[in-house]
Amino acid sequence: MSAMIRFLKSLVLLPIAALVILLAVANRAPVQLSFDPFNADAPVFSVALPLYAILFGAVALGIVVGGIFTWLGQGKTRARARYHRREAVRYEREATRLRTYAPESETVGPYTVPNTGRTALPAPR
């Protein structure tokens, strides 16, 4: 099964990798990236980068920001899961504690009468 999944991943990822490499090779000319919207002729801070680096950086930034907002949006779900895990542990501890105090007659044996907790005598012969 894992060989099939590996094959399908490569079937999808290889064309994407080829497109990314073609994009990087075709757009390697430097582009002026400026963070000064008021002075386009002589910006205070600007850097010359290849266009593919700017595009990849924008995609990476989008992935990071999207991941952060997704993580923050799932906070209530994670809190509920933690609560339910704590409750399950608490109930298991309580059940274990109660089992230690259970009367001896409630244990199942060859002569135990179901649902009563009493032991029956063997039938006379």
Backbone as a ProteinNet text record, in pm:
[ID]
protein_1_A
[PRIMARY]
MSAMIRFLKSLVLLPIAALVILLAVANRAPVQLSFDPFNADAPVFSVALPLYAILFGAVALGIVVGGIFTWLGQGKTRARARYHRREAVRYEREATRLRTYAPESETVGPYTVPNTGRTALPAPR
[TERTIARY]
82.9	0	86.7	194.1	276.8	350.1	378.7	442.9	347.5	219.9	120.8	108.2	107.9	97.9	222.2	338.7	462.9	459.3	407.1	396.1	302	187	91.8	148.9	223.4	287.1	386.4	466.6	564.2	494.7	382.7	306.9	255	223.5	173.6	289.6	387.7	493.2	597.9	623.9	724.1	684.3	561.6	525.4	528.3	489.4	494.2	638.4	728	869.6	925.9	886	932.2	883.7	757.6	705.8	778.5	808.9	879.9	1019.9	1087.6	1221.7	1215.1	1116.9	1100.9	1071.5	988.6	958.5	1083.7	1165	1287.2	1387.1	1400.6	1496.7	1449.3	1320.3	1267.4	1261.4	1258	1242.7	1359.1	1480.8	1596.8	1653.3	1594.1	1641.7	1608.4	1698.4	1670.9	1559.1	1478.5	1367.6	1386.1	1359.1	1372.1	1249	1267.2	1159.7	1173.6	1070.4	1077.1	966.4	1000.4	902.7	870.7	898.3	872.1	765.8	638	532.8	531.6	605.2	598	705.3	818.6	927.1	969.3	908.4	935.6	1070.5	1117.5	1244	1365.2	1365.4	1477.2	1421.3	1380	1319	1421.1	1368.5	1454.1	1507.8	1421.3	1464.3	1418.3	1512.4	1479.9	1590.3	1555.4	1650.6	1623.2	1730.2	1716.6	1724.3	1616.3	1608.1	1556.3	1588.1	1526.8	1375.8	1301.1	1155	1107.8	1173.8	1130.3	1149.4	1251.6	1272.8	1160.4	1115.7	1005	876.3	852.2	731.6	735.2	848.7	859.1	847.7	905.8	894	750.6	677.3	536.7	453.6	480	407.3	440.1	568	608	545	543.7	480.9	331.2	265.9	123.7	96.4	185.1	168	182.9	284	307.5	190.7	146.4	36.4	-92.6	-118.5	-236.8	-231.3	-113.2	-97.4	-121.5	-71.3	-91.8	-239.7	-309.3	-451.9	-534	-495.3	-563.7	-542.8	-418.4	-387.1	-466	-472.9	-549.3	-698.5	-748.5	-890.4	-929.9	-834.8	-865	-840.3	-819.9	-790.7	-901.2	-1026.9	-1138.7	-1145.2	-1118	-1120.5	-1011.1	-890.4	-781.8	-812.6	-875.5	-911.3	-1015.4	-1114.7	-1214.4	-1149.7	-1056	-988.4	-908.5	-839.1	-765.2	-860.3	-974.7	-1073.9	-1123.9	-1156.9	-1209.6	-1102.8	-977.4	-870.2	-856.6	-860.2	-851.1	-969.7	-1089.8	-1207.9	-1195.3	-1146	-1131	-1032.1	-922.2	-824.8	-887.7	-963.4	-1028.3	-1127.5	-1207.1	-1304	-1234.5	-1123.5	-1050.7	-994.6	-939.7	-889	-1001.6	-1116.6	-1231.4	-1277.2	-1282.2	-1323	-1222.8	-1095.1	-993.1	-1005.5	-1029.2	-1044.7	-1166.4	-1277.6	-1399.3	-1382.8	-1304.6	-1282.5	-1209.8	-1123.5	-1050.4	-1143.5	-1255	-1350	-1466.1	-1468.4	-1579.4	-1579.8	-1699.6	-1707.1	-1654.3	-1604.5	-1545.8	-1650.6	-1778.6	-1882	-1919.8	-1882.6	-1918.9	-1825.1	-1720	-1631.2	-1697.5	-1675.2	-1740.6	-1669.7	-1745.8	-1693.1	-1783.5	-1755	-1836.6	-1978.1	-2000	-2132.3	-2197.1	-2152.6	-2208.3	-2339	-2442.2	-2571.3	-2562.2	-2593.3	-2579.5	-2667.4	-2616.5	-2686.9	-2732.3	-2690.3	-2731.2	-2611.9	-2498.2	-2380.3	-2377.3	-2473.3	-2479	-2422.6	-2370.3	-2316.8	-2417.8	-2445.2	-2540.4	-2466	-2536.5	-2479	-2490.2	-2399.5	-2411.3	-2537.8	-2592.1	-2714.4	-2685.9	-2782.2	-2761.8	-2760.4	-2692.2	-2683.4	-2761
-119.8	0	125.4	125.9	246	270	163.1	182.2	254.7	223.8	289.8	437.7	465.7	604.7	681.3	618.6	682.7	711.6	618.5	638	753.3	759.3	868.1	1003.2	1007.3	1132.7	1178.7	1085.3	1123.7	1162.3	1099.2	1133.5	1277	1325	1461.7	1559.7	1521.9	1615.3	1636.6	1537.8	1556.3	1663.8	1666.7	1776.3	1913.9	1917.7	2045	2090.7	1998.5	2032.5	2081	2016.8	2059.6	2201.5	2231.4	2366.8	2470.7	2437.1	2530	2556.6	2453.1	2471.6	2555.8	2530.4	2610.9	2757.7	2780.6	2917.2	2986.9	2916.7	2976.5	3007.8	2918.3	2941.1	3054.2	3061.3	3162.7	3301.2	3312.3	3441.9	3469.5	3455	3477.1	3617.1	3702.1	3840.7	3916.8	4004.2	4078.1	4180.5	4193.2	4288	4371.7	4502.7	4592.5	4578.5	4535	4522.4	4638.4	4724.2	4845	4843.1	4891.6	4901.5	5047.1	5138.1	5280.4	5323.4	5333.9	5368.1	5516.5	5603.4	5746.8	5796.4	5728.8	5775.1	5660.7	5652.6	5542.7	5558.5	5683.4	5705.9	5668	5707.5	5677	5624.2	5499.3	5446.2	5437.9	5451.1	5444.3	5302.1	5203.4	5064.6	4987.7	4933.8	4849.6	4746.7	4639.1	4530.9	4470.9	4432	4367.9	4217	4149	4004.1	3943.5	3817.4	3750.9	3737.6	3746.2	3741.5	3611	3499.1	3373	3372.4	3440.1	3446.5	3524.6	3631.4	3710.5	3627.5	3556.7	3473.7	3360.8	3291.9	3183.2	3236.1	3352.1	3413.1	3448.5	3501.5	3536	3410.7	3302.5	3177.6	3121.9	3124	3073.8	3157.5	3288.9	3376.1	3346.8	3323.8	3289.6	3158.3	3059.6	2931.2	2948.5	3024.7	3045.5	3120.7	3229.4	3308.2	3225.8	3151.1	3064.9	2958	2899.5	2799.1	2857.5	2979	3044.1	3069.9	3123.8	3152.4	3024.5	2918.6	2791.1	2736.7	2743.7	2696.2	2775	2907.3	2989.6	2958.7	2931.5	2900.2	2766.9	2676	2544.8	2539.1	2651.7	2656	2595.1	2624.3	2569.7	2418	2367.7	2223	2154.7	2213.2	2155.5	2161.3	2270.4	2282.6	2177.2	2153.3	2049.5	1911.4	1885.4	1755.6	1736.6	1841.4	1832.2	1805.7	1874.6	1855.7	1711.7	1658.2	1522	1418.7	1444.2	1353.3	1352.4	1471.1	1478.7	1407.8	1426.2	1359.3	1207.8	1158.9	1014.6	958.7	1028.5	983.6	985.1	1089.5	1099.1	984.7	953.8	845	709.8	690.6	564.9	549.4	655.8	650.1	618.8	681.3	657.9	512.8	458.4	318.7	224.4	254	171.5	178.4	297.3	315.5	238.7	244.5	174	22.9	-25.2	-170.1	-224	-143	-191.4	-207.9	-133.5	-142.8	-236.4	-300	-388.4	-509.6	-553.2	-672.2	-794.4	-888.3	-1009.3	-1092.3	-1088.3	-1172.7	-1128.1	-1010.2	-964.6	-1019.3	-1085.3	-1144.1	-1265.5	-1287.2	-1395.9	-1526.5	-1622.8	-1754.9	-1860.7	-1985.4	-2091.6	-2098	-2045.4	-2055	-1918.7	-1816.1	-1682.7	-1671	-1618.9	-1596.3	-1462.3	-1458.6	-1333.7	-1223	-1103.1	-979	-971.1	-1063	-1053.3	-1035	-1082.1	-1072.3	-1180.2	-1271.7	-1378.1	-1506.1	-1588.7	-1715.3	-1825.2	-1906.2	-2016.5	-2141.7	-2225.8	-2354.1	-2452.4	-2545	-2645.2	-2729.7	-2775.9	-2858	-2989.3	-3037.9	-3167.7	-3281.2	-3390.6	-3506.3	-3620
0	0	0	78.1	84.8	-46.8	-121.7	-251.7	-347.1	-336.7	-421.6	-383.8	-253.7	-208.9	-251.6	-238.2	-281.2	-431.4	-509.8	-654	-686.9	-617.8	-643.5	-603.1	-491.9	-451.6	-557	-606.3	-708.3	-837.7	-867.2	-987.5	-981.1	-861.8	-844.9	-824.9	-743.4	-705.6	-814.5	-897.4	-1002.7	-1103.9	-1155.1	-1245.1	-1175.8	-1049.1	-976.4	-960.8	-928.4	-915.6	-1049.6	-1158.2	-1290.1	-1320.5	-1288.2	-1312.1	-1226.9	-1102.8	-1014.4	-1069.5	-1116.3	-1172.9	-1299.9	-1385.9	-1508.1	-1474	-1372.8	-1330.5	-1279.9	-1203.2	-1148.5	-1258.7	-1357	-1465.6	-1556.7	-1584	-1675.6	-1612.5	-1478.8	-1412.4	-1317.2	-1367.8	-1281.6	-1292.5	-1373.9	-1385.6	-1257.4	-1212	-1087.6	-1106.1	-1002.7	-998.8	-872.7	-884.1	-769.1	-680.4	-557.1	-460	-363.4	-360.3	-278.6	-174.7	-53.3	53.8	86.6	-6.9	12.1	-88.5	-46.3	-141.6	-180.5	-109.8	-134.7	-229.3	-241.5	-326.2	-417.5	-535	-627.4	-696.3	-714	-785.1	-700.2	-573.1	-483.6	-351.2	-348.9	-226.4	-112.4	9.9	127.7	145.1	130.4	142.1	20.4	-52.9	-167.5	-183.8	-249.6	-271.9	-409.5	-478	-609.2	-589.7	-624.2	-611.4	-741.1	-765.6	-880.5	-858.3	-967.2	-956.9	-891.6	-924.1	-865	-713.4	-663.2	-518.5	-451	-515.6	-461	-461.3	-570.4	-578.6	-474.9	-463.3	-366.3	-223.9	-199.6	-66.7	-33.2	-132.5	-110.2	-82.6	-155.2	-133	5.7	43.1	174.6	285.8	269.7	368.8	378.9	266.4	267.4	338.3	318.3	385.6	536.3	578.2	721.3	785.4	722.8	778.5	780.3	672.9	669.9	777.3	799.5	904.5	1041.9	1065.6	1195.4	1219.6	1120	1138.7	1152.1	1082.1	1097.5	1238.9	1286.8	1422.3	1525.9	1508.9	1603.2	1595.5	1476.7	1459.1	1519.9	1534.8	1590.7	1741.2	1804.3	1947.4	2032.2	1998.4	2075.5	2062.7	1943.8	1922.3	2003.6	2004.3	2083	2232	2276.6	2418.6	2456.7	2370.2	2397.5	2402.9	2313.2	2312.5	2441.2	2487.5	2613.9	2729.6	2731.6	2837.2	2839.2	2722.2	2715.5	2752.4	2717	2758.6	2910.3	2971.4	3118	3183.6	3128.7	3183.5	3172.2	3059.3	3041.6	3143.6	3166.2	3265.8	3405	3434.3	3565.2	3585.4	3482.8	3494	3507.2	3436.8	3450	3590.5	3646.3	3783.8	3882.5	3860.7	3949.4	3939.8	3818	3800.9	3867.4	3854.3	3918.9	4070	4121.7	4265.6	4315.4	4243.2	4285.4	4275.5	4179	4167.3	4289.5	4350.9	4468.6	4587.7	4591.6	4702	4672.1	4557.4	4520.1	4612	4655.4	4741.4	4667.6	4744.2	4686.6	4613.7	4660.1	4601.2	4459.8	4421.2	4286.7	4180.8	4220.8	4122.1	4061	3935.2	3863.3	3896.8	3940.6	3971.7	3913.2	3936.8	3875.3	3932.3	4054.8	4116.4	4136.9	4067.7	4086.2	4010.2	4078.5	4015.4	3943.6	3813.4	3737.7	3793.2	3793.9	3829.1	3975.3	4060.8	4201.2	4292.7	4252.6	4336.8	4444.7	4444	4544.7	4483.3	4568.6	4523.6	4551.9	4451.4	4466.6	4508.6	4581.2	4622	4505.5	4497.7	4389.6	4409.5	4302.4	4307.6	4377.9	4459.5	4526.8	4425.9	4461.8	4370.1	4423.3
[MASK]
+++++++++++++++++++++++++++++++++++++++++++++++++++++++++++++++++++++++++++++++++++++++++++++++++++++++++++++++++++++++++++++

